[in-house]
CSV table of C-alpha atoms in Angstrom, one decimal:
chain,number,residue,atom,x,y,z
C,1,MET,CA,-10.5,-25.6,-6.8
C,2,GLU,CA,-8.9,-22.9,-8.9
C,3,ASN,CA,-12.0,-20.7,-8.6
C,4,LYS,CA,-11.9,-21.1,-4.8
C,5,ARG,CA,-8.3,-19.9,-4.8
C,6,GLU,CA,-9.2,-16.9,-6.9
C,7,ILE,CA,-11.6,-15.8,-4.2
C,8,ILE,CA,-9.8,-16.9,-1.0
C,9,LEU,CA,-6.4,-15.4,-1.9
C,10,PRO,CA,-7.6,-11.8,-2.6
C,11,ALA,CA,-9.9,-12.1,0.5
C,12,ALA,CA,-7.0,-13.2,2.7
C,13,VAL,CA,-4.8,-10.4,1.3
C,14,GLY,CA,-7.6,-7.9,1.9
C,15,ILE,CA,-8.1,-9.0,5.5
C,16,VAL,CA,-4.3,-9.1,6.3
C,17,GLY,CA,-4.0,-5.7,4.6
C,18,ALA,CA,-6.8,-4.2,6.8
C,19,VAL,CA,-5.2,-5.7,10.0
C,20,VAL,CA,-1.7,-4.5,9.1
C,21,PHE,CA,-2.9,-1.0,8.2
C,22,LEU,CA,-4.8,-0.5,11.4
C,23,PHE,CA,-1.9,-1.9,13.4
C,24,ALA,CA,0.6,0.4,11.6
C,25,PHE,CA,-1.4,3.6,11.8
C,26,PRO,CA,-3.2,3.7,15.1
C,27,GLY,CA,-5.5,6.6,16.1
C,28,LEU,CA,-4.6,10.0,14.8
C,29,ALA,CA,-1.1,8.9,13.5
C,30,ILE,CA,-1.8,9.7,9.8
C,31,PRO,CA,-2.9,13.4,10.2
C,32,THR,CA,-0.2,14.0,12.8
C,33,ILE,CA,2.6,12.6,10.6
C,34,MET,CA,1.3,14.3,7.4
C,35,HIS,CA,0.3,17.7,8.7
C,36,GLU,CA,2.2,18.3,11.9
C,37,ILE,CA,5.5,16.5,11.3
C,38,LEU,CA,5.9,16.6,7.5
C,39,LYS,CA,4.0,20.0,7.3
C,40,LEU,CA,2.1,18.9,4.2
C,41,PRO,CA,-1.1,20.8,3.2
C,42,SER,CA,-4.5,19.4,4.2
C,43,PRO,CA,-6.9,17.9,3.4
C,44,GLY,CA,-6.3,14.7,1.5
C,45,THR,CA,-2.5,14.2,1.8
C,46,GLY,CA,-3.0,11.2,4.1
C,47,PHE,CA,-5.5,9.7,1.7
C,48,GLY,CA,-3.3,10.2,-1.3
C,49,PHE,CA,0.1,9.4,0.2
C,50,ILE,CA,-0.7,6.5,2.6
C,51,ILE,CA,-4.2,5.1,2.5
C,52,GLY,CA,-4.7,5.0,-1.3
C,53,PRO,CA,-1.2,3.6,-2.1
C,54,PHE,CA,-1.5,1.0,0.7
C,55,ILE,CA,-4.8,-0.3,-0.7
C,56,ILE,CA,-3.3,-0.3,-4.2
C,57,MET,CA,-0.3,-2.3,-2.9
C,58,CYS,CA,-2.5,-5.0,-1.4
C,59,SER,CA,-4.6,-5.2,-4.6
C,60,LEU,CA,-1.6,-5.4,-6.9
C,61,VAL,CA,0.1,-8.1,-4.7
C,62,ALA,CA,-3.1,-10.2,-5.0
C,63,TYR,CA,-3.4,-9.5,-8.7
C,64,GLY,CA,0.3,-10.4,-9.2
C,65,LEU,CA,-0.3,-13.7,-7.4
C,66,ILE,CA,-3.4,-14.8,-9.3
C,67,LYS,CA,-3.1,-12.8,-12.6
C,68,LYS,CA,-6.8,-12.7,-13.2
C,69,HIS,CA,-8.9,-9.7,-14.0
C,70,GLY,CA,-11.2,-8.8,-11.1
C,71,THR,CA,-8.7,-9.6,-8.3
C,72,ALA,CA,-7.9,-6.0,-7.5
C,73,VAL,CA,-11.6,-5.1,-7.1
C,74,ILE,CA,-12.2,-8.2,-4.8
C,75,THR,CA,-9.2,-7.3,-2.7
C,76,SER,CA,-10.1,-3.6,-2.3
C,77,THR,CA,-13.7,-4.5,-1.5
C,78,ILE,CA,-12.8,-7.0,1.1
C,79,LEU,CA,-10.3,-4.5,2.6
C,80,ALA,CA,-13.0,-1.8,2.6
C,81,ILE,CA,-15.5,-4.1,4.4
C,82,PHE,CA,-13.1,-5.5,7.0
C,83,MET,CA,-11.5,-2.2,7.9
C,84,PRO,CA,-14.7,-0.7,9.4
C,85,LEU,CA,-15.5,-4.1,10.9
C,86,ILE,CA,-12.2,-4.2,12.8
C,87,ILE,CA,-12.6,-0.6,13.8
C,88,PHE,CA,-16.1,-1.4,15.2
C,89,ILE,CA,-15.1,-4.6,16.9
C,90,PHE,CA,-12.0,-3.2,18.7
C,91,ASN,CA,-13.6,0.3,19.1
C,92,LEU,CA,-10.6,1.9,17.5
C,93,GLN,CA,-10.2,5.7,17.4
C,94,MET,CA,-9.7,6.9,13.8
C,95,PRO,CA,-9.3,10.4,12.3
C,96,LYS,CA,-12.7,12.0,12.0
C,97,PRO,CA,-12.2,14.0,8.8
C,98,GLY,CA,-11.4,10.8,6.8
C,99,LYS,CA,-14.7,9.2,7.8
C,100,PHE,CA,-13.0,5.8,8.2
C,101,GLY,CA,-15.5,3.0,8.0
C,102,SER,CA,-18.3,5.2,6.6
C,103,ILE,CA,-20.3,4.3,3.5
C,104,GLU,CA,-18.5,7.1,1.6
C,105,PHE,CA,-15.1,5.6,2.6
C,106,ILE,CA,-16.1,2.1,1.5
C,107,ILE,CA,-17.5,3.4,-1.8
C,108,GLY,CA,-14.2,5.3,-2.3
C,109,VAL,CA,-12.1,2.2,-1.8
C,110,ILE,CA,-14.3,0.2,-4.2
C,111,ILE,CA,-13.9,2.9,-6.8
C,112,LEU,CA,-10.2,2.8,-6.2
C,113,GLY,CA,-10.1,-0.9,-6.9
C,114,ALA,CA,-12.3,-0.6,-10.0
C,115,ALA,CA,-10.1,2.2,-11.4
C,116,LEU,CA,-7.0,0.1,-10.8
C,117,GLU,CA,-8.7,-2.9,-12.5
C,118,LEU,CA,-9.7,-0.7,-15.5
C,119,VAL,CA,-6.2,0.7,-16.0
C,120,ILE,CA,-4.7,-2.8,-15.7
C,121,TYR,CA,-7.2,-4.0,-18.3
C,122,LEU,CA,-6.4,-1.1,-20.6
C,123,LEU,CA,-2.7,-1.7,-20.3
C,124,ARG,CA,-2.9,-5.5,-20.9
C,125,GLU,CA,-1.0,-5.3,-24.2
C,126,LYS,CA,2.3,-7.3,-24.1
C,127,GLY,CA,4.5,-4.3,-25.1
C,128,ILE,CA,4.3,-2.5,-21.8
C,129,SER,CA,6.7,-3.7,-19.1
C,130,LYS,CA,5.2,-4.9,-15.7
C,131,THR,CA,6.9,-2.1,-13.8
C,132,ILE,CA,5.5,0.7,-16.0
C,133,LYS,CA,2.1,-1.0,-16.0
C,134,TYR,CA,2.0,-1.2,-12.2
C,135,ILE,CA,3.2,2.4,-11.8
C,136,ILE,CA,0.7,3.9,-14.2
C,137,SER,CA,-2.2,2.0,-12.8
C,138,ALA,CA,-1.2,2.9,-9.2
C,139,VAL,CA,-0.9,6.6,-10.0
C,140,VAL,CA,-4.2,6.8,-12.0
C,141,ALA,CA,-6.1,4.9,-9.3
C,142,ASP,CA,-4.6,7.0,-6.5
C,143,ILE,CA,-5.4,10.3,-8.1
C,144,ILE,CA,-9.0,9.1,-8.7
C,145,PHE,CA,-9.3,8.1,-5.1
C,146,LEU,CA,-7.8,11.4,-4.0
C,147,ALA,CA,-10.3,13.4,-6.2
C,148,TYR,CA,-13.2,11.3,-4.8
C,149,SER,CA,-12.1,11.8,-1.2
C,150,MET,CA,-11.8,15.6,-1.8
C,151,LEU,CA,-15.2,15.9,-3.4
C,152,PHE,CA,-17.3,13.5,-1.3
C,153,ILE,CA,-15.5,13.2,2.0
C,154,PHE,CA,-13.4,16.3,2.9
C,155,SER,CA,-15.9,18.8,1.4
C,156,GLN,CA,-18.4,17.6,4.0
C,157,THR,CA,-16.1,16.9,7.0
C,158,VAL,CA,-13.7,19.9,6.8
C,159,PRO,CA,-15.6,22.4,4.6
C,160,ASP,CA,-13.4,25.3,5.9
C,161,LYS,CA,-10.2,23.6,4.7
C,162,TYR,CA,-11.8,22.5,1.5
C,163,VAL,CA,-12.8,26.1,0.7
C,164,GLN,CA,-9.2,27.3,1.4
C,165,LEU,CA,-7.7,24.9,-1.2
C,166,THR,CA,-5.7,26.8,-3.8
C,167,ILE,CA,-4.1,25.6,-7.1
C,168,ASN,CA,-0.7,25.4,-5.4
C,169,LYS,CA,-2.0,23.3,-2.5
C,170,ILE,CA,-3.8,21.0,-4.9
C,171,LEU,CA,-0.7,20.5,-7.0
C,172,ILE,CA,1.4,19.8,-3.9
C,173,ILE,CA,-1.2,17.2,-2.6
C,174,ALA,CA,-1.5,15.6,-6.0
C,175,GLY,CA,2.3,15.5,-6.4
C,176,VAL,CA,2.9,13.9,-3.0
C,177,SER,CA,0.1,11.4,-3.7
C,178,ALA,CA,1.6,10.5,-7.1
C,179,ALA,CA,5.0,10.0,-5.4
C,180,GLY,CA,3.4,7.8,-2.8
C,181,ALA,CA,1.5,5.8,-5.5
C,182,VAL,CA,4.8,5.2,-7.4
C,183,ILE,CA,6.8,4.0,-4.4
C,184,ILE,CA,4.2,2.3,-2.1
C,185,GLY,CA,1.6,1.5,-4.8
C,186,GLY,CA,3.7,0.6,-7.8
C,187,LEU,CA,7.2,-0.5,-6.8
C,188,LEU,CA,6.6,-2.1,-3.3
C,189,PRO,CA,4.2,-4.7,-4.6
C,190,LEU,CA,6.7,-5.7,-7.3
C,191,LEU,CA,9.3,-6.2,-4.6
C,192,ILE,CA,6.9,-8.2,-2.4
C,193,LEU,CA,6.0,-10.4,-5.4
C,194,LYS,CA,9.6,-10.9,-6.3
C,195,ILE,CA,10.3,-12.0,-2.7
C,196,ILE,CA,7.2,-14.3,-2.5
C,197,LYS,CA,8.0,-15.9,-5.9
C,198,PHE,CA,11.8,-16.3,-5.1
C,199,LYS,CA,12.9,-19.9,-5.1
L,1,MET,CA,-4.3,21.1,10.2
L,2,CYS,CA,-7.0,18.6,9.5
L,3,GLY,CA,-8.4,17.4,12.8
L,4,PRO,CA,-6.8,16.9,16.2
L,5,ILE,CA,-3.1,15.8,16.6
L,6,ASP,CA,-1.6,13.0,18.7
L,7,TYR,CA,2.2,12.8,18.8
L,8,GLY,CA,2.0,9.6,20.8
L,9,ALA,CA,0.1,7.8,18.0
L,10,ALA,CA,2.6,9.1,15.5
L,11,ALA,CA,5.5,7.8,17.5
L,12,LEU,CA,3.7,4.4,18.0
L,13,SER,CA,3.0,4.3,14.2
L,14,ILE,CA,6.7,4.9,13.4
L,15,TYR,CA,7.7,2.2,15.9
L,16,ARG,CA,5.2,-0.3,14.5
L,17,LEU,CA,6.3,0.5,10.9
L,18,SER,CA,9.9,-0.2,11.8
L,19,LEU,CA,8.8,-3.4,13.5
L,20,ILE,CA,6.9,-4.5,10.4
L,21,PHE,CA,9.9,-3.7,8.2
L,22,ALA,CA,12.2,-5.6,10.5
L,23,VAL,CA,10.0,-8.7,10.5
L,24,ALA,CA,9.6,-8.5,6.7
L,25,GLY,CA,13.3,-8.1,6.3
L,26,SER,CA,14.1,-11.1,8.5
L,27,LEU,CA,11.6,-13.3,6.7
L,28,THR,CA,13.1,-12.2,3.4
L,29,MET,CA,16.6,-13.1,4.6
L,30,TRP,CA,15.3,-16.5,5.9
L,31,LYS,CA,13.6,-17.2,2.5
L,32,MET,CA,16.8,-16.3,0.6
L,33,ARG,CA,19.2,-18.2,2.9
L,34,HIS,CA,19.9,-21.0,0.4
L,35,PHE,CA,20.7,-18.5,-2.3
L,36,VAL,CA,23.0,-16.6,0.0
L,37,ILE,CA,24.8,-19.8,1.2
L,38,GLN,CA,25.1,-21.0,-2.4
L,39,LYS,CA,26.6,-17.7,-3.5
L,40,THR,CA,29.0,-17.7,-0.5
L,41,LYS,CA,30.1,-21.3,-1.2
L,42,HIS,CA,30.7,-20.4,-4.9
L,43,LYS,CA,32.7,-17.4,-4.0
L,44,MET,CA,34.8,-19.5,-1.5
L,45,SER,CA,35.4,-22.2,-4.1
L,46,VAL,CA,36.6,-19.6,-6.6
L,47,PHE,CA,39.1,-18.3,-4.0
L,48,ALA,CA,40.2,-21.9,-3.2
L,49,HIS,CA,41.1,-22.5,-6.8
L,50,GLU,CA,42.8,-19.2,-7.4
L,51,PRO,CA,46.5,-19.7,-8.4
L,52,SER,CA,49.0,-18.4,-5.9
L,53,VAL,CA,50.8,-15.3,-7.0
L,54,ASN,CA,54.6,-15.4,-7.2
L,55,VAL,CA,56.0,-12.2,-5.7
């Protein structure tokens, strides 16, 4: 019974996360908000500031509920599988440069979950507080996801923008991504867990 | 810019995000209602037993 819960709960969190994400960011909302409204450099800011931290948030909420190693990978994998499935079923329009639902995207999300899991495992010592543990694992996993998306997704979809990347632009994208990872990926799951466990 | 832009989608996204936060906030308040009521009752009982001040 306990094993079933360890699979069903992360799967449910992954599915709900995919539905909420696609509901909250329809069509070309992410590139428009990131590059037109906030005037942040491209490519990769949407991946680093919104998509990566959101997936991390779902994975850490599931991990916080079950507290078993492997939960973050299961959650991110389920989310990576269900997101393209929902896009395909409802024929949703998504930003082309991000290759949503492609094999590269799914692999990226699984790598993100694996990186998150690895950092959580490495920081399992009792001395580190939960907040610091969540923040460090979120930032590291998000930066790895950002680097992967730059190298394997945006270098193919927007090669002209990829070539124009300068050190300054990379630092801004990485900084914005780290801020997103701290707030959305590290602190928000702690708040959600606190509310869920509140009695 | 990375790809085409759509201000309608951005506005819809902001609207839906505020909707999600509003629902989440309401659910949180509902879950914490006993705690809030208990705190308020405690506060009121403290005021009720407060000695009157002679001016």
